[in-house]
């Protein structure tokens, strides 16, 4: 399995996703500040992966703390949590993982644990978050495989693969699950402008796995569907509101509209840590806007004239009406999502 992120003693190691597929370079983060920077600058990206990175970043930061006495230790803990929470706003997994670390910390403080015990507890919690994410992805893959057609021509957008999680992937987990279940699978990967997660990362992962992969630019998916070359769409998610509205990589909404027009099932694959029942609908999801340079340039080459304004939202919201089903580690949930998603947490 791809080594997306791991702890190596008191260092957090991650593959540098900005450099793939040209170079396989590993970044070694020695402090929580370095982990926060890695999330912000997209060394690591993808909703579950940044949640895992935040948890490991907190445990790393506290492992290195020299604070004497639990009060000073606690002040440092909450400062590090704030630092990691300020990295990216849309993917709720980040805040979910930080909250989980806070709950574990509060339990330890409540039990009167020493700073050494608190450090061990935070390491364990971060490792659990990592390992549970891999298990969730595998379960998503197994559930998702049941709805993939026998001779599947699958379109996916962005990268919701092993690189975007602790391993195996969500949308790509469904594809991997279908392959493991013996289905014939061919995948179209949207290039995913401007950061090119599809062209660079999804294609890299799938080719590495020996899965039939064709890269298209984002404006080709309509023609592809019109020619009936796609019979299944699966994407990941950054935040799913209580009513099923789903924020995912910019361009996902267009794919969903096209899928509806052409009668192609459109599935979202995500762990429960991506579902935010506190946000009523998609209008409440904060959408990150990124640097204009991602649009104006490819590498060091400028594409647009000086003076042209740029709009660069990193995500869009797909209304729940366009979603055939939401594949989670607890099963596949369908409309009405307000009821079905709430029930997922009760199981
Ligand atoms: O900006 P990114 O690369 O972090 O955006 C990633 C996506 O939109 C993914 O589709 C989503 O996080 C799901 S990853 C399993």
XYZ file of C-alpha atoms and ligand atoms in Angstrom:
362
model
C 0.000 0.000 0.000
C 1.125 3.553 -0.732
C 2.973 5.232 2.110
C 0.969 8.496 2.296
C 1.830 9.446 5.863
C 3.530 7.644 8.731
C 5.167 8.272 12.067
C 8.873 7.459 12.219
C 9.742 7.745 15.939
C 9.396 11.473 16.614
C 9.144 12.538 12.961
C 6.061 12.573 10.711
C 6.940 11.464 7.194
C 4.772 12.173 4.149
C 5.159 11.755 0.430
C 5.353 15.183 -1.236
C 2.200 15.250 -3.389
C 3.281 18.489 -5.093
C 6.130 16.620 -6.741
C 4.278 13.523 -7.961
C 4.413 11.853 -10.409
C 7.769 13.246 -11.560
C 9.525 12.688 -8.238
C 8.848 10.449 -5.232
C 10.189 12.579 -2.421
C 9.415 12.196 1.279
C 9.108 15.232 3.554
C 10.118 14.735 7.194
C 8.254 17.030 9.595
C 9.965 17.524 12.939
C 7.531 19.997 14.513
C 3.801 20.726 14.550
C 4.561 23.972 12.696
C 6.144 21.951 9.890
C 3.099 19.653 9.712
C 0.781 22.696 9.556
C 2.883 24.133 6.731
C 2.783 20.807 4.873
C -1.033 20.809 5.007
C -1.308 24.445 3.940
C 1.098 24.056 1.021
C -0.461 20.759 -0.173
C 2.505 18.489 0.516
C -0.350 16.401 1.881
C -3.951 16.930 0.795
C -7.280 15.146 0.632
C -9.812 15.348 3.455
C -9.046 12.183 5.489
C -5.286 12.569 4.967
C -5.196 16.085 6.365
C -7.213 14.921 9.382
C -4.648 12.183 10.013
C -1.809 14.685 9.471
C -3.335 17.095 12.006
C -3.647 14.322 14.615
C -0.061 13.174 14.048
C 1.067 16.825 14.058
C -0.531 17.398 17.462
C 1.003 14.246 18.937
C 4.383 15.179 17.441
C 4.182 18.732 18.810
C 3.306 17.525 22.298
C 5.876 14.705 22.241
C 8.513 17.416 21.773
C 7.049 19.700 24.446
C 9.381 20.639 27.286
C 6.545 22.153 29.345
C 6.774 21.280 33.006
C 3.426 20.862 34.719
C 0.141 19.973 33.121
C -1.238 23.527 32.959
C 1.605 24.786 30.757
C 1.374 21.556 28.777
C -2.363 22.134 28.238
C -1.805 25.724 27.069
C 0.693 24.454 24.499
C -1.686 21.674 23.429
C -4.551 24.065 22.644
C -2.172 26.470 20.853
C -1.019 23.629 18.570
C -4.633 22.558 17.938
C -5.444 26.146 16.862
C -2.410 26.237 14.585
C -3.482 23.066 12.775
C -7.136 24.133 12.584
C -6.088 27.304 10.737
C -4.544 25.430 7.800
C -7.487 24.654 5.486
C -11.185 25.465 6.056
C -13.323 23.110 3.953
C -12.505 19.485 4.777
C -14.290 18.735 8.032
C -12.050 15.714 8.717
C -9.382 18.173 9.866
C -11.638 19.575 12.613
C -13.046 16.141 13.403
C -9.529 14.782 14.062
C -8.529 17.815 16.153
C -11.727 17.453 18.227
C -10.953 13.805 18.791
C -7.459 14.667 20.021
C -9.001 17.308 22.308
C -11.464 14.804 23.772
C -8.693 12.313 24.459
C -6.552 15.037 26.031
C -9.427 16.212 28.242
C -10.027 12.636 29.403
C -6.346 12.315 30.368
C -6.351 15.652 32.160
C -9.539 14.631 33.967
C -7.869 11.414 35.110
C -4.920 13.400 36.506
C -2.361 11.918 34.074
C 1.238 13.183 34.024
C 2.672 14.959 30.966
C 4.464 11.718 30.044
C 1.186 9.808 30.186
C -0.579 12.519 28.197
C 2.106 12.298 25.500
C 1.636 8.529 25.233
C -2.130 8.936 25.103
C -1.899 11.486 22.251
C 0.425 9.210 20.271
C -2.016 6.328 20.683
C -5.020 8.427 19.652
C -3.261 9.748 16.533
C -2.189 6.213 15.560
C -5.779 5.030 16.043
C -7.103 7.813 13.805
C -4.581 6.727 11.158
C -5.371 3.017 11.386
C -9.147 3.489 11.571
C -9.020 5.565 8.390
C -7.411 2.691 6.481
C -10.047 0.296 7.856
C -12.859 2.700 6.889
C -11.514 2.977 3.350
C -11.416 -0.802 3.005
C -15.021 -1.058 4.212
C -16.048 1.721 1.803
C -14.350 -0.262 -0.964
C -16.244 -3.440 -0.092
C -19.642 -1.718 0.105
C -18.961 0.362 -3.003
C -17.939 -2.671 -5.046
C -21.521 -3.972 -4.807
C -22.921 -1.051 -6.841
C -20.162 -0.905 -9.482
C -21.398 -2.420 -12.782
C -19.859 -5.730 -13.907
C -18.239 -4.050 -16.918
C -17.563 -0.663 -15.386
C -16.516 2.483 -17.191
C -15.901 4.778 -14.267
C -15.330 8.519 -14.171
C -13.692 10.073 -11.116
C -12.705 13.622 -10.297
C -9.717 14.900 -8.310
C -7.870 12.346 -6.180
C -9.776 10.447 -3.518
C -7.223 7.684 -3.381
C -4.616 6.238 -1.061
C -2.820 9.572 -1.263
C -5.885 11.433 0.029
C -6.360 9.083 2.985
C -4.185 7.048 5.323
C -4.340 4.354 2.619
C -6.503 2.572 -0.009
C -8.727 5.588 -0.708
C -12.441 6.364 -0.753
C -13.527 6.790 -4.395
C -10.432 4.885 -5.506
C -11.160 2.452 -2.669
C -14.478 1.686 -4.394
C -12.600 1.107 -7.651
C -10.027 -1.086 -5.900
C -12.857 -2.962 -4.162
C -14.554 -3.605 -7.522
C -11.303 -4.929 -9.000
C -10.810 -7.179 -5.962
C -14.399 -8.414 -6.447
C -13.442 -9.514 -9.971
C -15.229 -6.777 -11.941
C -13.920 -5.455 -15.240
C -12.964 -1.838 -14.634
C -11.765 1.002 -16.848
C -11.292 4.422 -15.264
C -11.417 7.927 -16.703
C -9.583 10.399 -14.478
C -10.522 14.054 -14.806
C -7.355 16.117 -14.979
C -8.751 18.437 -12.248
C -7.509 21.933 -12.958
C -5.858 23.857 -11.493
C -3.886 21.621 -9.105
C -4.105 18.577 -11.390
C -4.808 16.002 -8.677
C -6.474 13.758 -11.282
C -3.791 13.894 -13.945
C -0.895 13.674 -11.523
C -2.099 11.691 -8.516
C -5.109 9.555 -9.478
C -3.493 8.458 -12.725
C -0.254 7.682 -10.874
C -2.014 5.555 -8.263
C -4.167 3.633 -10.741
C -1.395 2.977 -13.246
C 0.771 1.748 -10.350
C -2.045 -0.694 -9.496
C -2.305 -1.878 -13.091
C -5.839 -0.484 -13.530
C -6.863 0.614 -17.037
C -6.676 4.434 -16.810
C -7.430 7.222 -19.280
C -6.828 10.855 -18.363
C -9.175 13.489 -19.784
C -9.245 17.243 -19.339
C -12.128 18.520 -17.259
C -14.090 19.823 -20.252
C -14.238 16.370 -21.901
C -16.536 14.552 -19.497
C -19.730 15.768 -21.229
C -18.674 14.380 -24.591
C -17.580 11.156 -22.911
C -20.974 10.649 -21.276
C -22.853 11.576 -24.440
C -20.952 8.817 -26.234
C -22.023 6.417 -23.420
C -18.431 5.755 -22.443
C -19.187 6.179 -18.729
C -21.648 4.075 -16.719
C -20.616 4.966 -13.160
C -19.253 8.080 -11.437
C -17.620 8.019 -8.024
C -15.980 10.939 -6.236
C -14.751 11.707 -2.734
C -15.923 14.476 -0.416
C -14.469 17.165 1.792
C -17.602 17.826 3.817
C -21.086 16.340 3.607
C -23.815 18.447 5.213
C -26.700 16.909 7.188
C -28.974 16.996 4.120
C -26.417 15.248 1.882
C -25.150 18.345 0.039
C -21.509 17.560 -0.646
C -18.470 19.803 -0.962
C -15.730 18.268 -3.073
C -13.058 19.451 -5.474
C -14.081 22.266 -7.813
C -15.642 20.746 -10.923
C -17.466 17.956 -9.082
C -20.782 19.800 -9.380
C -20.442 20.029 -13.178
C -19.767 16.287 -13.353
C -22.865 15.599 -11.211
C -25.078 17.735 -13.463
C -23.729 15.940 -16.541
C -24.255 12.555 -14.917
C -27.888 13.400 -14.156
C -28.473 14.603 -17.708
C -27.069 11.344 -19.105
C -28.661 8.986 -16.581
C -25.326 7.891 -15.109
C -25.301 6.976 -11.374
C -23.283 9.486 -9.343
C -21.904 8.182 -6.028
C -19.978 9.946 -3.262
C -17.581 7.810 -1.207
C -16.486 9.097 2.194
C -15.964 7.985 5.798
C -18.326 9.197 8.538
C -15.558 11.615 9.601
C -16.456 13.627 6.462
C -20.117 13.961 7.451
C -20.890 17.143 9.345
C -24.350 16.890 10.870
C -23.852 20.312 12.485
C -23.942 21.931 9.044
C -27.520 21.869 7.826
C -26.893 22.194 4.078
C -24.283 23.074 1.488
C -24.706 26.835 1.932
C -23.123 26.510 5.369
C -19.915 24.875 4.101
C -16.923 27.257 4.023
C -15.236 27.139 0.627
C -11.491 27.726 0.498
C -10.213 30.162 -2.105
C -6.654 29.553 -3.139
C -3.854 31.594 -4.624
C -4.508 32.985 -8.129
C -1.125 31.721 -9.257
C -2.542 28.168 -9.385
C -4.745 29.385 -12.256
C -2.462 31.883 -13.974
C 0.565 29.593 -14.140
C 1.538 26.024 -14.923
C 4.854 25.570 -13.159
C 6.825 28.703 -13.950
C 4.955 29.395 -17.224
C 2.380 32.182 -17.120
C -0.779 31.386 -19.107
C -2.888 34.503 -18.568
C -2.200 38.169 -19.333
C -1.236 40.486 -16.485
C -4.323 42.378 -15.362
C -6.838 39.524 -15.789
C -8.647 38.820 -12.522
C -8.792 35.243 -11.236
C -11.384 33.326 -9.215
C -9.973 30.170 -7.663
C -12.374 28.361 -5.326
C -10.872 24.998 -4.364
C -14.256 23.288 -3.897
C -17.872 23.392 -5.019
C -21.061 21.972 -3.574
C -23.087 19.236 -5.271
C -26.722 19.378 -4.153
C -27.980 16.157 -2.603
C -30.642 15.745 -5.322
C -27.855 14.849 -7.786
C -26.313 12.149 -5.584
C -27.378 8.530 -6.150
C -25.874 7.303 -2.897
C -23.230 8.045 -0.268
C -20.887 5.103 0.303
C -19.473 4.977 3.838
C -17.804 2.406 6.080
C -21.261 1.757 7.590
C -22.959 1.048 4.278
C -24.505 2.979 1.394
C -26.927 5.740 2.343
C -29.606 7.138 0.053
C -32.184 9.925 0.012
C -33.723 11.270 2.158
C -30.208 11.964 3.461
C -31.293 13.966 6.487
C -32.706 10.725 7.899
C -30.266 8.196 6.485
C -27.072 10.091 7.420
C -28.308 10.740 10.956
C -29.058 7.014 11.279
C -25.488 6.184 10.207
C -24.191 7.699 13.446
C -26.752 5.820 15.524
C -25.533 2.394 14.278
O -7.614 20.370 -2.399
P -7.521 18.894 -2.125
O -6.597 18.182 -3.048
O -7.253 18.615 -0.677
O -8.978 18.351 -2.430
C -9.224 16.985 -2.317
C -10.591 16.565 -2.707
O -11.424 17.368 -3.072
C -10.919 15.117 -2.520
O -11.828 14.687 -3.495
C -11.544 14.920 -1.128
O -10.738 15.490 -0.150
C -11.783 13.500 -0.814
S -10.300 12.645 -0.486
C -10.662 11.055 -0.018
